[in-house]
CSV table of N, CA and C in Angstrom, one decimal:
chain,number,residue,atom,x,y,z
A,50,MET,N,-1.2,40.8,94.2
A,50,MET,CA,0.1,40.4,93.7
A,50,MET,C,-0.2,38.8,93.8
A,51,THR,N,0.0,38.1,92.9
A,51,THR,CA,-0.2,36.6,92.5
A,51,THR,C,1.3,36.1,92.8
A,52,GLN,N,1.4,35.2,93.5
A,52,GLN,CA,2.6,34.3,93.9
A,52,GLN,C,2.4,33.1,93.2
A,53,CYS,N,3.4,32.8,92.3
A,53,CYS,CA,3.3,31.8,91.6
A,53,CYS,C,4.6,30.7,92.2
A,54,LEU,N,4.2,29.5,92.4
A,54,LEU,CA,5.0,28.4,92.8
A,54,LEU,C,5.2,27.4,91.6
A,55,HIS,N,6.8,27.5,91.2
A,55,HIS,CA,6.9,26.2,90.3
A,55,HIS,C,7.5,25.1,91.0
A,56,LYS,N,7.3,23.9,90.6
A,56,LYS,CA,7.9,22.8,91.2
A,56,LYS,C,8.4,22.0,89.9
A,57,GLY,N,9.8,21.4,90.4
A,57,GLY,CA,10.5,20.7,89.4
A,57,GLY,C,12.0,21.2,89.6
A,58,PHE,N,12.8,21.0,88.5
A,58,PHE,CA,14.2,21.1,88.6
A,58,PHE,C,14.6,22.4,87.8
A,59,THR,N,15.5,23.1,88.1
A,59,THR,CA,16.3,24.1,87.2
A,59,THR,C,17.1,23.4,86.1
A,60,LEU,N,17.6,24.0,85.0
A,60,LEU,CA,18.3,23.4,84.3
A,60,LEU,C,19.7,23.0,84.8
A,61,VAL,N,20.2,24.0,85.8
A,61,VAL,CA,21.5,23.7,86.3
A,61,VAL,C,21.6,22.5,87.2
A,62,GLU,N,20.3,22.2,88.0
A,62,GLU,CA,20.2,21.3,88.7
A,62,GLU,C,20.2,19.8,88.0
A,63,LEU,N,19.5,19.8,86.8
A,63,LEU,CA,19.4,18.6,85.9
A,63,LEU,C,20.9,18.2,85.4
A,64,VAL,N,21.6,19.4,84.9
A,64,VAL,CA,22.8,19.3,84.6
A,64,VAL,C,23.8,18.7,85.4
A,65,ILE,N,23.7,19.0,86.6
A,65,ILE,CA,24.5,18.6,87.6
A,65,ILE,C,24.3,17.1,88.0
A,66,VAL,N,22.9,16.7,87.9
A,66,VAL,CA,22.7,15.3,88.3
A,66,VAL,C,23.0,14.4,87.2
A,67,LEU,N,23.0,14.7,86.0
A,67,LEU,CA,23.5,14.3,84.8
A,67,LEU,C,25.1,14.0,84.7
A,68,PHE,N,25.6,15.2,85.2
A,68,PHE,CA,27.0,14.9,85.1
A,68,PHE,C,27.8,14.0,86.0
A,69,PHE,N,26.9,13.9,87.2
A,69,PHE,CA,27.7,13.0,88.3
A,69,PHE,C,27.0,11.8,88.3
A,70,ALA,N,26.2,11.2,87.6
A,70,ALA,CA,25.4,9.9,87.5
A,70,ALA,C,26.4,9.3,86.4
A,71,PHE,N,26.6,8.0,86.5
A,71,PHE,CA,27.2,7.2,85.6
A,71,PHE,C,26.5,7.0,84.3
A,72,SER,N,27.2,7.3,83.2
A,72,SER,CA,26.6,7.0,82.0
A,72,SER,C,27.6,6.5,80.9
A,73,PRO,N,27.3,5.1,80.5
A,73,PRO,CA,28.1,4.7,79.5
A,73,PRO,C,28.3,5.4,78.2
A,74,MET,N,27.5,6.4,77.9
A,74,MET,CA,27.7,7.4,76.8
A,74,MET,C,28.8,8.3,77.1
A,75,LEU,N,29.0,8.6,78.6
A,75,LEU,CA,30.0,9.5,78.9
A,75,LEU,C,31.4,8.6,78.9
A,76,ALA,N,31.3,7.6,79.2
A,76,ALA,CA,32.6,6.7,79.2
A,76,ALA,C,32.9,6.6,77.7
A,77,THR,N,32.0,6.5,76.9
A,77,THR,CA,32.3,6.2,75.3
A,77,THR,C,33.0,7.5,74.8
A,78,GLN,N,32.2,8.4,75.2
A,78,GLN,CA,32.8,9.8,74.8
A,78,GLN,C,34.4,10.2,75.4
A,79,GLN,N,34.3,9.9,76.6
A,79,GLN,CA,35.8,10.1,77.3
A,79,GLN,C,36.9,9.2,76.5
A,80,LEU,N,36.5,7.9,76.5
A,80,LEU,CA,37.3,7.1,75.8
A,80,LEU,C,37.7,7.4,74.4
A,81,ALA,N,36.7,7.9,73.7
A,81,ALA,CA,36.9,8.6,72.4
A,81,ALA,C,37.8,9.6,72.4
A,82,SER,N,37.5,10.6,73.4
A,82,SER,CA,38.7,11.7,73.5
A,82,SER,C,40.0,11.3,73.9
A,83,ALA,N,40.2,10.5,74.8
A,83,ALA,CA,41.4,10.0,75.2
A,83,ALA,C,42.2,9.1,73.9
A,84,THR,N,41.3,8.3,73.2
A,84,THR,CA,41.8,7.6,72.1
A,84,THR,C,42.3,8.6,70.9
A,85,LEU,N,41.5,9.6,70.8
A,85,LEU,CA,41.8,10.8,69.6
A,85,LEU,C,43.2,11.3,70.1
A,86,LEU,N,43.4,11.8,71.1
A,86,LEU,CA,44.5,12.6,71.9
A,86,LEU,C,45.7,11.5,71.6
A,87,ALA,N,45.8,10.4,71.9
A,87,ALA,CA,46.8,9.5,71.7
A,87,ALA,C,47.0,9.2,70.3
A,88,GLN,N,46.2,9.2,69.5
A,88,GLN,CA,46.2,8.8,67.9
A,88,GLN,C,46.9,10.1,67.3
A,89,GLN,N,46.3,11.1,67.8
A,89,GLN,CA,46.9,12.6,67.1
A,89,GLN,C,48.3,12.7,67.5
A,90,ALA,N,48.7,12.2,68.8
A,90,ALA,CA,50.1,12.4,69.1
A,90,ALA,C,51.1,11.4,68.3
A,91,ALA,N,50.4,10.2,68.1
A,91,ALA,CA,51.5,9.4,67.4
A,91,ALA,C,51.4,9.9,66.0
A,92,LEU,N,50.6,10.6,65.3
A,92,LEU,CA,50.5,11.0,63.8
A,92,LEU,C,51.7,12.2,64.0
A,93,ALA,N,51.7,12.9,65.0
A,93,ALA,CA,52.7,14.0,65.1
A,93,ALA,C,54.1,13.5,65.7
A,94,GLY,N,54.2,12.5,65.7
A,94,GLY,CA,55.5,12.0,66.3
A,94,GLY,C,55.7,12.0,67.5
A,95,ASN,N,54.7,12.4,68.4
A,95,ASN,CA,55.1,12.6,69.9
A,95,ASN,C,54.9,11.3,70.6
A,96,PRO,N,55.9,11.0,71.7
A,96,PRO,CA,55.9,9.8,72.4
A,96,PRO,C,54.6,9.4,73.2
A,97,SER,N,53.7,10.6,73.5
A,97,SER,CA,52.5,10.4,74.2
A,97,SER,C,51.5,9.7,73.2
A,98,ASN,N,51.9,8.5,72.7
A,98,ASN,CA,51.0,7.9,71.7
A,98,ASN,C,50.1,6.6,72.2
A,99,GLU,N,49.8,6.6,73.4
A,99,GLU,CA,49.4,5.4,74.2
A,99,GLU,C,48.2,6.1,75.2
A,100,VAL,N,47.0,5.4,75.1
A,100,VAL,CA,45.9,5.5,76.2
A,100,VAL,C,46.0,4.5,76.9
A,101,THR,N,45.9,4.5,78.5
A,101,THR,CA,46.0,3.7,79.3
A,101,THR,C,44.6,3.6,80.1
A,102,LEU,N,43.9,2.6,80.3
A,102,LEU,CA,42.6,2.6,80.9
A,102,LEU,C,43.0,1.8,82.2
A,103,SER,N,42.7,2.0,83.1
A,103,SER,CA,42.6,1.3,84.5
A,103,SER,C,41.5,1.6,85.4
A,104,ARG,N,41.2,0.6,86.3
A,104,ARG,CA,40.2,0.6,87.4
A,104,ARG,C,40.8,1.0,88.7
A,105,ASN,N,40.4,2.1,89.2
A,105,ASN,CA,41.0,2.3,90.6
A,105,ASN,C,39.9,1.7,91.5
A,106,ALA,N,40.3,0.6,92.1
A,106,ALA,CA,39.4,-0.3,92.9
A,106,ALA,C,38.8,0.8,94.2
A,107,SER,N,39.7,1.5,94.6
A,107,SER,CA,39.5,2.2,95.8
A,107,SER,C,38.5,3.1,95.9
A,108,SER,N,38.8,4.0,94.8
A,108,SER,CA,37.7,5.1,94.5
A,108,SER,C,36.6,4.7,93.4
A,109,GLY,N,36.7,3.2,92.8
A,109,GLY,CA,35.5,3.0,92.0
A,109,GLY,C,35.4,3.8,90.7
A,110,GLU,N,36.6,4.2,90.2
A,110,GLU,CA,36.7,5.2,89.0
A,110,GLU,C,37.4,4.2,87.8
A,111,LEU,N,36.9,4.9,86.6
A,111,LEU,CA,37.8,4.3,85.6
A,111,LEU,C,38.7,5.4,85.1
A,112,LEU,N,40.0,5.2,85.0
A,112,LEU,CA,41.0,6.4,84.8
A,112,LEU,C,41.4,6.1,83.2
A,113,LEU,N,41.6,7.2,82.5
A,113,LEU,CA,41.9,7.2,81.1
A,113,LEU,C,43.1,8.0,81.2
A,114,ASP,N,44.3,7.6,80.9
A,114,ASP,CA,45.6,8.5,80.8
A,114,ASP,C,46.0,8.3,79.5
A,115,VAL,N,46.6,9.6,79.0
A,115,VAL,CA,47.1,9.8,77.7
A,115,VAL,C,48.4,10.3,78.0
A,116,GLY,N,49.5,9.5,77.7
A,116,GLY,CA,51.0,10.1,78.4
A,116,GLY,C,51.1,10.7,79.6
A,117,SER,N,51.7,11.6,80.0
A,117,SER,CA,51.6,12.3,81.2
A,117,SER,C,50.9,13.6,81.3
A,118,ALA,N,50.3,13.9,80.1
A,118,ALA,CA,49.8,15.3,80.1
A,118,ALA,C,48.3,15.5,80.2
A,119,TYR,N,47.4,14.3,80.0
A,119,TYR,CA,46.1,14.3,80.0
A,119,TYR,C,45.4,13.0,80.6
A,120,SER,N,44.6,13.4,81.5
A,120,SER,CA,44.0,12.4,82.3
A,120,SER,C,42.6,12.4,82.5
A,121,PHE,N,41.5,11.5,82.5
A,121,PHE,CA,40.3,11.7,82.6
A,121,PHE,C,39.9,10.5,83.6
A,122,ALA,N,38.9,10.8,84.4
A,122,ALA,CA,38.4,9.7,85.7
A,122,ALA,C,36.8,9.8,85.5
A,123,ILE,N,36.2,8.7,85.6
A,123,ILE,CA,34.9,8.6,85.4
A,123,ILE,C,34.4,7.7,86.7
A,124,ASN,N,33.5,8.0,87.4
A,124,ASN,CA,32.9,7.5,88.6
A,124,ASN,C,32.2,6.3,88.0
A,125,LEU,N,32.4,4.8,88.3
A,125,LEU,CA,31.5,3.9,87.7
A,125,LEU,C,30.4,3.5,88.3
A,126,GLU,N,30.4,4.0,89.6
A,126,GLU,CA,29.2,3.7,90.6
A,126,GLU,C,28.8,2.2,90.7
A,127,GLY,N,29.6,1.6,90.8
A,127,GLY,CA,29.3,0.0,91.0
A,127,GLY,C,29.4,-0.8,89.8
A,128,ALA,N,29.5,-0.3,88.4
A,128,ALA,CA,29.6,-0.9,87.3
A,128,ALA,C,31.2,-1.5,87.2
A,129,GLU,N,31.0,-2.8,86.2
A,129,GLU,CA,32.4,-3.1,86.1
A,129,GLU,C,32.7,-3.2,84.6
A,130,VAL,N,34.0,-3.0,84.2
A,130,VAL,CA,34.5,-2.7,83.0
A,130,VAL,C,35.5,-4.1,82.5
A,131,GLY,N,35.0,-4.9,81.5
A,131,GLY,CA,35.7,-5.7,81.0
A,131,GLY,C,36.4,-5.4,79.8
A,132,HIS,N,37.3,-6.2,79.3
A,132,HIS,CA,38.0,-5.9,77.9
A,132,HIS,C,38.6,-7.2,77.3
A,133,ARG,N,38.7,-7.3,76.0
A,133,ARG,CA,39.1,-8.5,75.3
A,133,ARG,C,39.6,-7.8,73.9
A,134,SER,N,40.5,-8.4,73.5
A,134,SER,CA,41.2,-8.4,71.8
A,134,SER,C,40.1,-9.1,70.9
A,135,SER,N,40.5,-8.8,69.9
A,135,SER,CA,39.6,-9.3,68.7
A,135,SER,C,39.7,-10.7,68.6
A,136,ASP,N,40.8,-11.4,69.1
A,136,ASP,CA,41.3,-12.8,68.8
A,136,ASP,C,40.7,-13.6,70.3
A,137,SER,N,40.4,-12.8,71.2
A,137,SER,CA,39.9,-13.6,72.5
A,137,SER,C,38.5,-13.7,72.6
A,138,ALA,N,38.3,-15.0,73.0
A,138,ALA,CA,36.7,-15.6,73.2
A,138,ALA,C,36.0,-14.8,74.6
A,139,SER,N,36.7,-14.5,75.5
A,139,SER,CA,35.9,-14.0,76.8
A,139,SER,C,36.5,-12.9,77.1
A,140,PHE,N,35.8,-12.0,77.7
A,140,PHE,CA,36.3,-10.8,78.5
A,140,PHE,C,37.0,-11.0,79.8
A,141,SER,N,37.9,-10.2,80.2
A,141,SER,CA,38.7,-10.2,81.2
A,141,SER,C,38.1,-9.1,82.0
A,142,LEU,N,38.3,-9.0,83.2
A,142,LEU,CA,37.9,-7.8,84.1
A,142,LEU,C,39.0,-6.8,83.9
A,143,LEU,N,38.8,-5.6,83.7
A,143,LEU,CA,39.9,-4.4,83.6
A,143,LEU,C,40.4,-4.3,84.8
A,144,GLY,N,42.0,-4.4,84.7
A,144,GLY,CA,42.9,-4.0,85.8
A,144,GLY,C,43.5,-3.0,85.1
A,145,SER,N,44.2,-3.0,84.1
A,145,SER,CA,45.0,-2.0,83.3
A,145,SER,C,45.1,-2.5,81.8
A,146,ARG,N,45.0,-1.7,80.9
A,146,ARG,CA,44.9,-2.1,79.7
A,146,ARG,C,45.4,-0.7,78.7
A,147,SER,N,46.5,-0.9,78.2
A,147,SER,CA,46.9,0.2,77.0
A,147,SER,C,46.7,-0.1,75.8
A,148,ILE,N,46.5,1.0,75.2
A,148,ILE,CA,46.1,1.0,73.4
A,148,ILE,C,47.3,1.9,72.9
A,149,ARG,N,48.2,1.3,72.1
A,149,ARG,CA,49.3,2.1,71.7
A,149,ARG,C,49.0,2.4,70.2
A,150,PHE,N,49.3,3.4,69.7
A,150,PHE,CA,49.2,3.8,68.2
A,150,PHE,C,50.7,3.8,67.6
A,151,ASP,N,50.6,3.5,66.1
A,151,ASP,CA,51.8,3.7,65.3
A,151,ASP,C,51.8,5.1,64.8
A,152,ASN,N,52.8,5.4,63.9
A,152,ASN,CA,52.9,6.8,63.3
A,152,ASN,C,51.9,7.1,62.1
A,153,LYS,N,51.1,5.9,62.0
A,153,LYS,CA,50.0,6.1,61.0
A,153,LYS,C,48.6,6.2,61.6
A,154,GLY,N,48.6,6.2,63.0
A,154,GLY,CA,47.4,6.4,63.8
A,154,GLY,C,46.6,5.3,64.1
A,155,TRP,N,47.2,3.9,63.7
A,155,TRP,CA,46.6,2.6,63.9
A,155,TRP,C,46.7,1.9,65.1
A,156,VAL,N,46.0,1.4,65.8
A,156,VAL,CA,46.3,0.7,67.0
A,156,VAL,C,47.3,-0.2,66.7
A,157,ASN,N,48.5,-0.4,67.5
A,157,ASN,CA,49.5,-1.2,67.4
A,157,ASN,C,50.3,-1.6,68.6
A,158,THR,N,49.8,-2.9,69.3
A,158,THR,CA,50.1,-3.2,70.3
A,158,THR,C,51.3,-4.1,70.4
A,159,PRO,N,52.4,-3.7,71.2
A,159,PRO,CA,53.8,-4.2,71.0
A,159,PRO,C,53.4,-6.0,71.3
A,160,GLY,N,54.3,-6.6,70.0
A,160,GLY,CA,54.1,-8.0,70.3
A,160,GLY,C,52.7,-8.6,69.7
A,161,VAL,N,51.8,-7.8,69.5
A,161,VAL,CA,50.6,-8.3,68.7
A,161,VAL,C,50.3,-7.9,67.3
A,162,GLY,N,50.7,-6.4,67.2
A,162,GLY,CA,50.3,-5.7,66.0
A,162,GLY,C,49.1,-5.0,66.0
A,163,ARG,N,48.5,-4.8,64.9
A,163,ARG,CA,47.1,-4.0,64.8
A,163,ARG,C,46.1,-5.0,65.3
A,164,GLU,N,45.0,-4.4,66.1
A,164,GLU,CA,44.2,-5.4,66.9
A,164,GLU,C,43.2,-4.5,67.0
A,165,THR,N,41.8,-5.0,67.2
A,165,THR,CA,40.7,-4.4,67.6
A,165,THR,C,40.3,-4.8,69.2
A,166,VAL,N,40.0,-4.0,69.9
A,166,VAL,CA,39.8,-4.1,71.4
A,166,VAL,C,38.2,-3.6,71.7
A,167,GLU,N,37.7,-4.5,72.4
A,167,GLU,CA,36.3,-4.3,72.8
A,167,GLU,C,36.3,-4.3,74.4
A,168,PHE,N,35.5,-3.2,74.8
A,168,PHE,CA,35.2,-3.1,76.2
A,168,PHE,C,33.7,-3.4,76.5
A,169,ARG,N,33.6,-3.9,77.7
A,169,ARG,CA,32.0,-4.2,78.1
A,169,ARG,C,31.9,-3.5,79.4
A,170,ILE,N,30.9,-2.7,79.6
A,170,ILE,CA,30.6,-2.0,80.8
A,170,ILE,C,29.3,-2.6,81.2
A,171,SER,N,29.3,-3.3,82.4
A,171,SER,CA,28.1,-3.9,83.0
A,171,SER,C,27.7,-3.1,84.2
A,172,GLY,N,26.4,-2.8,84.3
A,172,GLY,CA,25.7,-2.0,85.1
A,172,GLY,C,26.0,-2.7,86.6
A,173,SER,N,25.5,-1.8,87.5
A,173,SER,CA,25.7,-2.2,89.1
A,173,SER,C,24.9,-3.5,89.3
A,174,SER,N,23.7,-3.5,88.4
A,174,SER,CA,22.8,-4.7,88.7
A,174,SER,C,23.3,-5.9,88.1
A,175,GLY,N,24.0,-5.7,86.9
A,175,GLY,CA,24.7,-6.9,86.1
A,175,GLY,C,23.9,-7.1,85.1
A,176,THR,N,22.8,-6.6,85.1
A,176,THR,CA,21.9,-6.8,83.9
A,176,THR,C,22.2,-5.9,82.5
A,177,THR,N,22.7,-4.9,82.9
A,177,THR,CA,22.5,-3.9,81.7
A,177,THR,C,24.1,-3.8,81.1
A,178,GLU,N,24.1,-4.2,80.0
A,178,GLU,CA,25.8,-4.0,79.3
A,178,GLU,C,25.9,-3.1,78.2
A,179,PHE,N,27.0,-2.4,78.2
A,179,PHE,CA,27.3,-1.7,76.8
A,179,PHE,C,28.7,-2.2,76.5
A,180,TYR,N,28.8,-2.0,74.9
A,180,TYR,CA,30.1,-2.4,74.4
A,180,TYR,C,30.6,-1.0,73.8
A,181,ILE,N,31.9,-1.0,73.7
A,181,ILE,CA,32.5,0.0,73.1
A,181,ILE,C,33.8,-0.7,72.4
A,182,CYS,N,33.9,-0.2,70.9
A,182,CYS,CA,35.1,-0.8,70.4
A,182,CYS,C,36.0,0.3,70.1
A,183,VAL,N,37.3,-0.1,70.0
A,183,VAL,CA,38.3,0.7,69.5
A,183,VAL,C,39.1,-0.2,68.3
A,184,SER,N,38.6,0.2,67.1
A,184,SER,CA,39.0,-0.6,66.0
A,184,SER,C,40.6,-0.3,65.8
A,185,SER,N,41.2,-1.3,65.0
A,185,SER,CA,42.5,-1.4,64.5
A,185,SER,C,42.9,0.0,63.9
A,186,LEU,N,42.1,0.9,63.4
A,186,LEU,CA,42.0,2.2,62.8
A,186,LEU,C,42.2,3.2,63.7
A,187,GLY,N,41.7,3.0,64.9
A,187,GLY,CA,41.5,4.0,65.8
A,187,GLY,C,40.1,4.8,66.2
A,188,ALA,N,39.1,4.1,65.6
A,188,ALA,CA,37.7,4.5,65.6
A,188,ALA,C,37.4,4.0,66.8
A,189,VAL,N,36.5,4.8,67.8
A,189,VAL,CA,35.9,4.3,68.8
A,189,VAL,C,34.2,4.6,68.6
A,190,TYR,N,33.6,3.4,68.9
A,190,TYR,CA,32.2,3.4,68.7
A,190,TYR,C,31.5,2.7,69.7
A,191,GLN,N,30.3,2.7,70.0
A,191,GLN,CA,29.4,1.9,71.0
A,191,GLN,C,28.6,0.8,70.0
A,192,THR,N,28.6,-0.3,70.3
A,192,THR,CA,27.6,-1.3,69.6
A,192,THR,C,26.6,-1.9,70.6
A,193,ALA,N,25.6,-2.5,70.1
A,193,ALA,CA,24.5,-3.0,70.8
A,193,ALA,C,24.7,-4.3,71.6
A,194,SER,N,25.8,-5.2,71.0
A,194,SER,CA,25.9,-6.3,71.6
A,194,SER,C,27.4,-6.8,71.3
A,195,SER,N,27.5,-7.8,72.3
A,195,SER,CA,29.1,-8.3,72.1
A,195,SER,C,29.4,-8.8,70.7
A,196,GLY,N,30.6,-8.7,70.2
A,196,GLY,CA,31.0,-9.4,69.2
A,196,GLY,C,30.9,-8.5,67.7
A,197,ASN,N,30.4,-7.3,68.0
A,197,ASN,CA,30.0,-6.5,66.7
A,197,ASN,C,31.2,-5.4,66.5
A,198,CYS,N,32.5,-5.7,67.2
A,198,CYS,CA,33.5,-4.9,66.6
A,198,CYS,C,34.2,-5.6,65.4
A,199,HIS,N,34.3,-4.5,64.6
A,199,HIS,CA,35.0,-5.0,63.6
A,199,HIS,C,36.4,-4.0,63.1
A,200,GLY,N,37.4,-4.8,62.9
A,200,GLY,CA,38.8,-4.3,62.8
A,200,GLY,C,38.9,-3.9,61.4
């Protein structure tokens, strides 16, 4: 009887590691999901037409809330999130930022109107940066560098 020893990781172990490790792609996907929920609510005339992003300093999580029904949390593992509107020259550190949609599904911030919002996620080392755009039409996408968001 031959005994065979395999070294490495099982698929389940790899999925768990990938799930718990911070991923800018995961942040993009969660932001896209939350944005789509809020946009669909706006199109349906539902008052939950807003997605709010906030950083919980004590837990180190990025929180995405859509109305009172849906919420997502992403562990940032030391990464920082900044944001700016299409008319701003520099990023502000994320405290809390809401994106509201009108009945056509467009981003419509009270007092500002339609705008494109850009988010920057900086890795814990400060050198790795990822840029996520929410266009004025509600599309969510990742760009390679700052300033590539088009409304």
